[in-house]
Coordinates of N, CA and C in Angstrom, one line a residue:
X1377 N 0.6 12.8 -9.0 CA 1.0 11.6 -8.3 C 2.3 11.1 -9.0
X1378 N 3.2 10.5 -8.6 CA 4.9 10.0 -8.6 C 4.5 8.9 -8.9
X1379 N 5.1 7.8 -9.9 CA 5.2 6.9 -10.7 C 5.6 6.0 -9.3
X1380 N 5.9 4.6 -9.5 CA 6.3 3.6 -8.9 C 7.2 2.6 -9.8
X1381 N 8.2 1.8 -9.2 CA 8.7 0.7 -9.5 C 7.6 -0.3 -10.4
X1382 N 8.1 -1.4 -11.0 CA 7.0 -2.1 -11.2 C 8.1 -3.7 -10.8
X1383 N 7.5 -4.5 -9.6 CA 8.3 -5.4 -9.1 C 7.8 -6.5 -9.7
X1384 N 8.3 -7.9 -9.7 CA 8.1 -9.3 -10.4 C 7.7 -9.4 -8.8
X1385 N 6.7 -10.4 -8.4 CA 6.3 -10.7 -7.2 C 7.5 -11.2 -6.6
X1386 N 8.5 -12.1 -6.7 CA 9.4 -13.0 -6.1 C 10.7 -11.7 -5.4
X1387 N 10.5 -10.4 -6.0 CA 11.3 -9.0 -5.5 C 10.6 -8.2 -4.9
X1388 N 9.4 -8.2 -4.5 CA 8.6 -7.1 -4.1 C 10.1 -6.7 -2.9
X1389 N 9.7 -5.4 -2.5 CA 10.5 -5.3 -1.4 C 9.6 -5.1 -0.5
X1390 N 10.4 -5.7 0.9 CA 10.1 -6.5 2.3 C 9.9 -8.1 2.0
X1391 N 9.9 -8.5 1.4 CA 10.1 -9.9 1.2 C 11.5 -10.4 0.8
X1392 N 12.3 -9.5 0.2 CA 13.7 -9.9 0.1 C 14.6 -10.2 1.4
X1393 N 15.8 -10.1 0.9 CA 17.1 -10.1 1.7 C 17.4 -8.8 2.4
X1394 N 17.5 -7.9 0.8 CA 17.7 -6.8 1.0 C 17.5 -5.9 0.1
X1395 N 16.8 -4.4 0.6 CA 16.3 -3.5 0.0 C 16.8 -1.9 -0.4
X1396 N 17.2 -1.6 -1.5 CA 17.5 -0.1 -1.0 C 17.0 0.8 -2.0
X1397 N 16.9 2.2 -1.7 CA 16.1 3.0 -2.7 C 16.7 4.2 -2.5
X1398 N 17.0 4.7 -3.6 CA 17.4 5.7 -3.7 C 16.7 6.6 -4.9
X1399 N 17.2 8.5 -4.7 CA 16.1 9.1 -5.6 C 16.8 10.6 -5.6
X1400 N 16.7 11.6 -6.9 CA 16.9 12.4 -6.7 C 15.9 13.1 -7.9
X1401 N 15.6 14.3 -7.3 CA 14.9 15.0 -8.2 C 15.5 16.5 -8.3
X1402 N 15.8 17.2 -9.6 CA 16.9 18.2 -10.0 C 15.9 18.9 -11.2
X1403 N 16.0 20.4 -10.8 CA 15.6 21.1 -11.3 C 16.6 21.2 -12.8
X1404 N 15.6 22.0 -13.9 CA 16.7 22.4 -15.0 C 16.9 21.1 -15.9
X1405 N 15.9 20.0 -15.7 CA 16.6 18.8 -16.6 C 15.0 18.3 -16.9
X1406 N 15.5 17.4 -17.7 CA 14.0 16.8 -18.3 C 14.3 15.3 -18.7
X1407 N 13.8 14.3 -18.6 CA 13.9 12.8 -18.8 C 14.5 12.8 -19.6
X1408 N 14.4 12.9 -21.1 CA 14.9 13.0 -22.1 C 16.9 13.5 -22.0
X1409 N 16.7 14.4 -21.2 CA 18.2 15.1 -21.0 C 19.0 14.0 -20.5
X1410 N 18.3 13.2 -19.4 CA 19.3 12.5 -18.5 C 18.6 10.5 -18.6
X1411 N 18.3 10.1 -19.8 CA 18.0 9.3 -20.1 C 19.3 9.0 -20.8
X1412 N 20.3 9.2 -21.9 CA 21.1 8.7 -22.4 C 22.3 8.2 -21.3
X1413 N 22.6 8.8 -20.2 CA 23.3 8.8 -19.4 C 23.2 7.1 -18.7
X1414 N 22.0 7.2 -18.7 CA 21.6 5.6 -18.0 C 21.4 4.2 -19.0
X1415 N 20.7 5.2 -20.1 CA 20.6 3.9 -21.2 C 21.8 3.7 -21.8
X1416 N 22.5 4.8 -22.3 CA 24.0 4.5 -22.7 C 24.8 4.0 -21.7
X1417 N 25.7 2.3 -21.7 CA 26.7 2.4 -21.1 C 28.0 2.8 -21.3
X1418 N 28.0 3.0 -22.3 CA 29.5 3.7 -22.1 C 30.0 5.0 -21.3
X1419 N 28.8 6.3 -21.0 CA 29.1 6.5 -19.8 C 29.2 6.3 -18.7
X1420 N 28.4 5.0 -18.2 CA 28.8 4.7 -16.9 C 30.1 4.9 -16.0
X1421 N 30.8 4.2 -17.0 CA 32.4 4.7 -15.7 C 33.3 5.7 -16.0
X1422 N 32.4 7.0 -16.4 CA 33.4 8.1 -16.6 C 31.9 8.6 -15.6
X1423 N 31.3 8.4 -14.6 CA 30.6 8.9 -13.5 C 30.2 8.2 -12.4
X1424 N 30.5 7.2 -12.7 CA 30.4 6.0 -11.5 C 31.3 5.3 -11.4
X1425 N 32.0 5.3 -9.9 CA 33.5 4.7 -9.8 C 33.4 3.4 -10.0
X1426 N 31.6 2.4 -9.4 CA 31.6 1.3 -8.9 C 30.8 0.7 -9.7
X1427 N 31.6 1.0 -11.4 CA 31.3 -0.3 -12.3 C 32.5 -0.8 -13.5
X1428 N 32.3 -1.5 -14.1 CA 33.8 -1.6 -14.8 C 33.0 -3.2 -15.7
X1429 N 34.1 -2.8 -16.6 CA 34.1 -4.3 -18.1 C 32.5 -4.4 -18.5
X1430 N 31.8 -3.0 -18.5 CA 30.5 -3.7 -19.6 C 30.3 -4.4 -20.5
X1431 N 29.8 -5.3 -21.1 CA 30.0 -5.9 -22.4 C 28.3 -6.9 -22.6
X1432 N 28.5 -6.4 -23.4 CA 26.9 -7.0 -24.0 C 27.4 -8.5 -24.4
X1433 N 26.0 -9.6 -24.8 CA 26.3 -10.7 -25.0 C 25.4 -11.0 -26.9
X1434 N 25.7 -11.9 -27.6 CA 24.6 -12.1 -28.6 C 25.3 -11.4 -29.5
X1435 N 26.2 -11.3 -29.7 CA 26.6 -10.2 -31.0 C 26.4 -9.0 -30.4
X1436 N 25.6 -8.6 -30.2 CA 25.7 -7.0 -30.1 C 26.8 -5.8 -29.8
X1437 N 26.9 -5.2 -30.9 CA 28.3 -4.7 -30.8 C 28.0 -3.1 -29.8
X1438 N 26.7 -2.6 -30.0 CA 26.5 -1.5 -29.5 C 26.6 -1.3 -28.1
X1439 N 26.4 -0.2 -27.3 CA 26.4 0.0 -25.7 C 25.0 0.8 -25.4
X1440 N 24.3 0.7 -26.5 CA 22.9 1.3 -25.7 C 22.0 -0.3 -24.8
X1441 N 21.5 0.3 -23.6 CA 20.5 -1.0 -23.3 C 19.6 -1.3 -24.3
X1442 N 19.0 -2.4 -24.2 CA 17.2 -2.3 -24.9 C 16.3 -3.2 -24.3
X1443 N 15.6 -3.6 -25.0 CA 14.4 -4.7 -24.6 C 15.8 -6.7 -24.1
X1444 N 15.6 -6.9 -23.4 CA 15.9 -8.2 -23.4 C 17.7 -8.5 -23.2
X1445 N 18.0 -7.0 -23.6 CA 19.6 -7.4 -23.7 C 20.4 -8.0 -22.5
X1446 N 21.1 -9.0 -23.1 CA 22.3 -9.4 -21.8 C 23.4 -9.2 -22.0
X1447 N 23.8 -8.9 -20.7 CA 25.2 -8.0 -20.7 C 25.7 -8.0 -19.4
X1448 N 27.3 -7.9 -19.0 CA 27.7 -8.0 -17.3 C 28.6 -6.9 -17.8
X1449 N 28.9 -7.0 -15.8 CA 29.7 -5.3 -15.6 C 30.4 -6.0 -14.0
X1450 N 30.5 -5.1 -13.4 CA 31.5 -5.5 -12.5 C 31.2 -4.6 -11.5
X1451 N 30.4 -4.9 -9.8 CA 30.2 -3.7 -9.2 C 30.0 -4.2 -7.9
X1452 N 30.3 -3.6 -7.0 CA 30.2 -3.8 -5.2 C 31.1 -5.1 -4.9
X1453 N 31.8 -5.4 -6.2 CA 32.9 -6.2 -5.8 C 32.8 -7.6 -6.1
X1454 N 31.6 -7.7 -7.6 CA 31.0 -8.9 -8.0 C 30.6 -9.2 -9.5
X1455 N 31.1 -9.9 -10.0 CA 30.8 -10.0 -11.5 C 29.3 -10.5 -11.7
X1456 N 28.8 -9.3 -12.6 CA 26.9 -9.5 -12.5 C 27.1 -9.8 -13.9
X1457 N 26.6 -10.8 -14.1 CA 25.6 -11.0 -15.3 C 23.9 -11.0 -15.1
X1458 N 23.8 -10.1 -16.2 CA 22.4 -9.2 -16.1 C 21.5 -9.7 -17.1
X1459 N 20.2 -9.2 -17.5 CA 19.0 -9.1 -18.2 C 18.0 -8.4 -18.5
X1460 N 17.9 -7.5 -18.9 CA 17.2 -6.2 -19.1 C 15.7 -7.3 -18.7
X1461 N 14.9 -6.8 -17.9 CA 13.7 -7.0 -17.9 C 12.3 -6.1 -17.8
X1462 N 13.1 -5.1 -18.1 CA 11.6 -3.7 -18.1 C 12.3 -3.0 -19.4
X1463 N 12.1 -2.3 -20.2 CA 12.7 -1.2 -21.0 C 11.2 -0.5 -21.8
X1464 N 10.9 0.9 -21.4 CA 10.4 2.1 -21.6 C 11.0 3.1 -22.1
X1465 N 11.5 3.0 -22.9 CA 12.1 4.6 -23.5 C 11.4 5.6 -23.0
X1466 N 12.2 6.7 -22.8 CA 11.4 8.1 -22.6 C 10.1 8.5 -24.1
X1467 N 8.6 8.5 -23.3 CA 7.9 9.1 -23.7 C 6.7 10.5 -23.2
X1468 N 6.4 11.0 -24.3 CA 5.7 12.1 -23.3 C 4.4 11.9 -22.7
X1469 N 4.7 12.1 -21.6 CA 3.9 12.0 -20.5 C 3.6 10.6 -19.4
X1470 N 4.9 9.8 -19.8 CA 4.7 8.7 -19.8 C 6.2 8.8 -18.9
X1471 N 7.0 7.8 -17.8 CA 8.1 7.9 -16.9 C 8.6 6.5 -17.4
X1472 N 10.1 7.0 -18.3 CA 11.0 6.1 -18.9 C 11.1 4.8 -17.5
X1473 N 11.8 3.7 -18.0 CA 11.6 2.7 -17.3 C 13.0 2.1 -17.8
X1474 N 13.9 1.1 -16.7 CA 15.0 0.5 -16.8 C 14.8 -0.5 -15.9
X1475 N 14.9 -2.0 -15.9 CA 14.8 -3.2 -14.9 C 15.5 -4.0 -15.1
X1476 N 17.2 -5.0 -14.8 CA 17.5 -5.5 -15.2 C 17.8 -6.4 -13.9
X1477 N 17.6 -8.0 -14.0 CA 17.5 -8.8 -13.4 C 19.1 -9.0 -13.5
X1478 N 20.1 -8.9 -12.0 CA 21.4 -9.3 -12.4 C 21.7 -10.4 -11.4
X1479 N 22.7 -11.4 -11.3 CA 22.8 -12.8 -10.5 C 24.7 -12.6 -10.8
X1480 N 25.4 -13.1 -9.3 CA 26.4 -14.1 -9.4 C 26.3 -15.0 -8.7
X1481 N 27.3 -16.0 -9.2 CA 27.4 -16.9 -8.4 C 26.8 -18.2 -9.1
X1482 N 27.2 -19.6 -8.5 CA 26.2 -20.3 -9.1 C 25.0 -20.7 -8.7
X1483 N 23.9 -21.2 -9.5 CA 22.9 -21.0 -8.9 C 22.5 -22.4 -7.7
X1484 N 22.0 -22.1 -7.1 CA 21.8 -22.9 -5.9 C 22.8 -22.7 -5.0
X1485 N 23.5 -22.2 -5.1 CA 25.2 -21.9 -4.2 C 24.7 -21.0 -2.8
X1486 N 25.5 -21.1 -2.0 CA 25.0 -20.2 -1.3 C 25.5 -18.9 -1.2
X1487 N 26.7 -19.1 -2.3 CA 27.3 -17.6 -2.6 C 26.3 -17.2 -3.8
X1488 N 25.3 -17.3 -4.2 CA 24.4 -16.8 -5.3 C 23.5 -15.5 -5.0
X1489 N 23.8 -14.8 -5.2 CA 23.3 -13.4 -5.4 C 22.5 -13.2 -6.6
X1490 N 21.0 -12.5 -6.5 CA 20.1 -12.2 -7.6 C 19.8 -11.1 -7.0
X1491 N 19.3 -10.5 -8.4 CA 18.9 -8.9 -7.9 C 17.5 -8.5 -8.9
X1492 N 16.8 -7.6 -8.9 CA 16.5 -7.1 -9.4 C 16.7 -5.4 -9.5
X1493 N 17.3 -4.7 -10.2 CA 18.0 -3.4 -10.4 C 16.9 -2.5 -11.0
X1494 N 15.8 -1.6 -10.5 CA 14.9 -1.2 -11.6 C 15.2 0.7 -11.4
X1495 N 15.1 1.2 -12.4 CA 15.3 2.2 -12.5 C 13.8 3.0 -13.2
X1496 N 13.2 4.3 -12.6 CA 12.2 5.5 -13.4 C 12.4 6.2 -13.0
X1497 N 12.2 7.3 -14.6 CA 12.7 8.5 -14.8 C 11.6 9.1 -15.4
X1498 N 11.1 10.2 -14.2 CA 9.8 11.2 -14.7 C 9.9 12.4 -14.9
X1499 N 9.5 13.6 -15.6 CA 9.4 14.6 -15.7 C 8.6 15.2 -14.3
X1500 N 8.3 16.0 -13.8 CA 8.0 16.7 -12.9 C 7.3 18.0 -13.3
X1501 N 6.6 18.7 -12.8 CA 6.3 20.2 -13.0 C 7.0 21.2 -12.2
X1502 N 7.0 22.5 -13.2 CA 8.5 23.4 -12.6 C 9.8 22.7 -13.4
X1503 N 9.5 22.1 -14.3 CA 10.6 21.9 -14.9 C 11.9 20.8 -14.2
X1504 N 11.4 19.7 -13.7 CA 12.1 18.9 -12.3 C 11.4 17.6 -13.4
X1505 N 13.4 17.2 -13.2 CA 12.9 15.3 -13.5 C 13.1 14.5 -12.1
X1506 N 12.7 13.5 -11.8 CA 12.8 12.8 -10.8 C 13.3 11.3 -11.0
X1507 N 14.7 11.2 -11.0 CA 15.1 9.8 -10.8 C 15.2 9.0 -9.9
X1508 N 14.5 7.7 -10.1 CA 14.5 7.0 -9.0 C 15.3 5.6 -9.1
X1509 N 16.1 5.0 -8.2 CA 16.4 4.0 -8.1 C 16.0 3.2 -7.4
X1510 N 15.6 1.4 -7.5 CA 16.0 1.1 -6.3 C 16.1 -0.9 -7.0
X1511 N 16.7 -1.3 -5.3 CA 16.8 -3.0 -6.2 C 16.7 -3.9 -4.7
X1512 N 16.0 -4.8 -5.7 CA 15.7 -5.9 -4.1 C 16.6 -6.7 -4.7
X1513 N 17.3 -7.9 -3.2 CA 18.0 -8.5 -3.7 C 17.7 -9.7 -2.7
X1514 N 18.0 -10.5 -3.2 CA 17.8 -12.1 -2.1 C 19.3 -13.0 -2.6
X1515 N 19.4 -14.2 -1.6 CA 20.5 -14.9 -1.5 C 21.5 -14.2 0.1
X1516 N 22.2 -15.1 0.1 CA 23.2 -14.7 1.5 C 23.8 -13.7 1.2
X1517 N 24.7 -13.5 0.1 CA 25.3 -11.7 0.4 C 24.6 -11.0 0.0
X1518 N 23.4 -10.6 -0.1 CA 22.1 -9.7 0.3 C 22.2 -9.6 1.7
X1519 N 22.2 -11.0 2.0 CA 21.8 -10.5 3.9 C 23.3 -9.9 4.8
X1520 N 24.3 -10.3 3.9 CA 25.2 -9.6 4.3 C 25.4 -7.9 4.4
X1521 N 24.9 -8.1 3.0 CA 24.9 -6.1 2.6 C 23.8 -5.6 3.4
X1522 N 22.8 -6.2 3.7 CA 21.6 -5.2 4.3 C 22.0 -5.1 5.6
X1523 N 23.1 -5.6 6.2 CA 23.6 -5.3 7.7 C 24.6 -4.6 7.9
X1524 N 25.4 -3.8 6.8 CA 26.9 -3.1 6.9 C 26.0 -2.2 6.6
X1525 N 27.1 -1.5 7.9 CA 26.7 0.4 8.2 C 28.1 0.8 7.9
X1526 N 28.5 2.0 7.1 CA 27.2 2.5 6.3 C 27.0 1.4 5.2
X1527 N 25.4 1.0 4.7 CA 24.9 0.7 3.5 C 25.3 1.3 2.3
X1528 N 26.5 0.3 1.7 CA 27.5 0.2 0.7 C 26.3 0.2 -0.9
X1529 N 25.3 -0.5 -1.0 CA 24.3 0.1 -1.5 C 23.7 0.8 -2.3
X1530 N 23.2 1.7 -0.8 CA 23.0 3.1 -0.4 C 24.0 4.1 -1.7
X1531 N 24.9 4.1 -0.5 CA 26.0 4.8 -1.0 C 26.3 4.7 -2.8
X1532 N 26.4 3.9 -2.9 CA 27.0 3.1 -4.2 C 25.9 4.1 -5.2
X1533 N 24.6 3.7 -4.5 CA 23.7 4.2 -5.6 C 23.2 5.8 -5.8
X1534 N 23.3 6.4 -4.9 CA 23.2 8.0 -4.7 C 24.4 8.4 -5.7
X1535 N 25.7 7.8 -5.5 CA 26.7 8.4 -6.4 C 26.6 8.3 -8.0
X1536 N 25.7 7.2 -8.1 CA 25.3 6.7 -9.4 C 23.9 7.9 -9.8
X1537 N 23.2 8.1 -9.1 CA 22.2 9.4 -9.4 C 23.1 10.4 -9.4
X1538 N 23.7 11.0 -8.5 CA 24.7 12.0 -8.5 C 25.4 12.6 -10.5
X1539 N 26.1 10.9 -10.5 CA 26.6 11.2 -11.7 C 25.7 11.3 -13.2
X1540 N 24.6 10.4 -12.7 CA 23.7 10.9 -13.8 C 23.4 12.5 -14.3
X1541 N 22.7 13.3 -12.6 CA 22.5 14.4 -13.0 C 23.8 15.3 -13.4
X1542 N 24.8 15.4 -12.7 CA 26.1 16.2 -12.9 C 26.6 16.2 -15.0
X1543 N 26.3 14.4 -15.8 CA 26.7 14.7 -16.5 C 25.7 15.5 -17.7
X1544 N 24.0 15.2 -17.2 CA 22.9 15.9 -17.9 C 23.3 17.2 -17.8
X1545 N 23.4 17.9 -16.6 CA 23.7 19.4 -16.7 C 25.1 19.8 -17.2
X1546 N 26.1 19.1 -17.5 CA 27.1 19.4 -17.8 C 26.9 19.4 -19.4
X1547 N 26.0 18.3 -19.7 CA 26.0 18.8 -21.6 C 25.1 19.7 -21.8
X1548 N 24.1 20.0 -20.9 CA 23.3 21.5 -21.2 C 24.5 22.5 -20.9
X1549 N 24.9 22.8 -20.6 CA 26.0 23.7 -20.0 C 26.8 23.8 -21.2
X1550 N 27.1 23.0 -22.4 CA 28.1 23.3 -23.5 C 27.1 24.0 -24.7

């Protein structure tokens, strides 16, 4: 049986604004392989066009996520300030976990955008990890995004799995 999200009640999806999920499962790789790719950000924008200016908050000088960290980035055209709210390292037998609560805007505004961003990453049998993405989002440009075809999203986030797996197999490959 396939793992699940684990949602804060106020994000379940169908109760939001707007919902999207994405998922890819790729032979030849293992959690472990394609776990640094997501926990590290300093890969991010050498495989994903649609992020930019990571930077942690608190002193932290490093670029790995972890428990609690805050930190913004820049993406679908919006300065997020974020919050790690799930973190599971990869363990065996167990499906690594990534959740980070991101918001612009000010709050109560009606340009205020919140998200919830949750990411799991399972091993599979036959040698198949399965990444999953997905994020609920509430506020007015939520309800904006959940009505443009094509779902910018969508899109946004398949290329974000995309690049995950391309750079996991490309360091097996050296």
């Amino acid at each position: 049986m396939q793992n699940s999200i684990n949602w804060p009640q106020e994000y379940t999806p169908g109760f939001t604004d707007n919902f999207c999920s994405n998922e890819v499962i790729a032979a030849g790789l293992s959690t472990a392989e394609v776990w640094k790719y997501l926990n590290d950000t300093r890969y991010w924008p050498h495989y994903y066009s649609n992020v930019a200016d990571v930077h942690f908050y608190d002193g932290y000088q490093g670029t790995e996520l972890y428990d609690n960290a805050r930190f913004f980035f820049k993406t679908f055209g919006f300065p997020v300030e974020a919050r790690v709210t799930e973190y599971v390292a990869p363990q065996a037998g167990e499906p690594a976990r990534i959740s980070w609560h991101g918001w612009a805007g000010e709050e109560g505004s009606g340009e205020r955008l919140d998200v919830i961003h949750a990411w799991l990453i399972e091993d599979l049998d036959g040698g198949r990890v399965r990444i999953l993405t997905q994020e609920s989002q509430r506020g007015k440009p939520a309800q904006e995004l959940a009505k443009a075809v094509p779902n910018p999203m969508i899109n946004g986030h398949q290329e974000w799995l995309d690049g995950i797996v391309r750079s996991a197999k490309a360091q097996l490959a050296l």
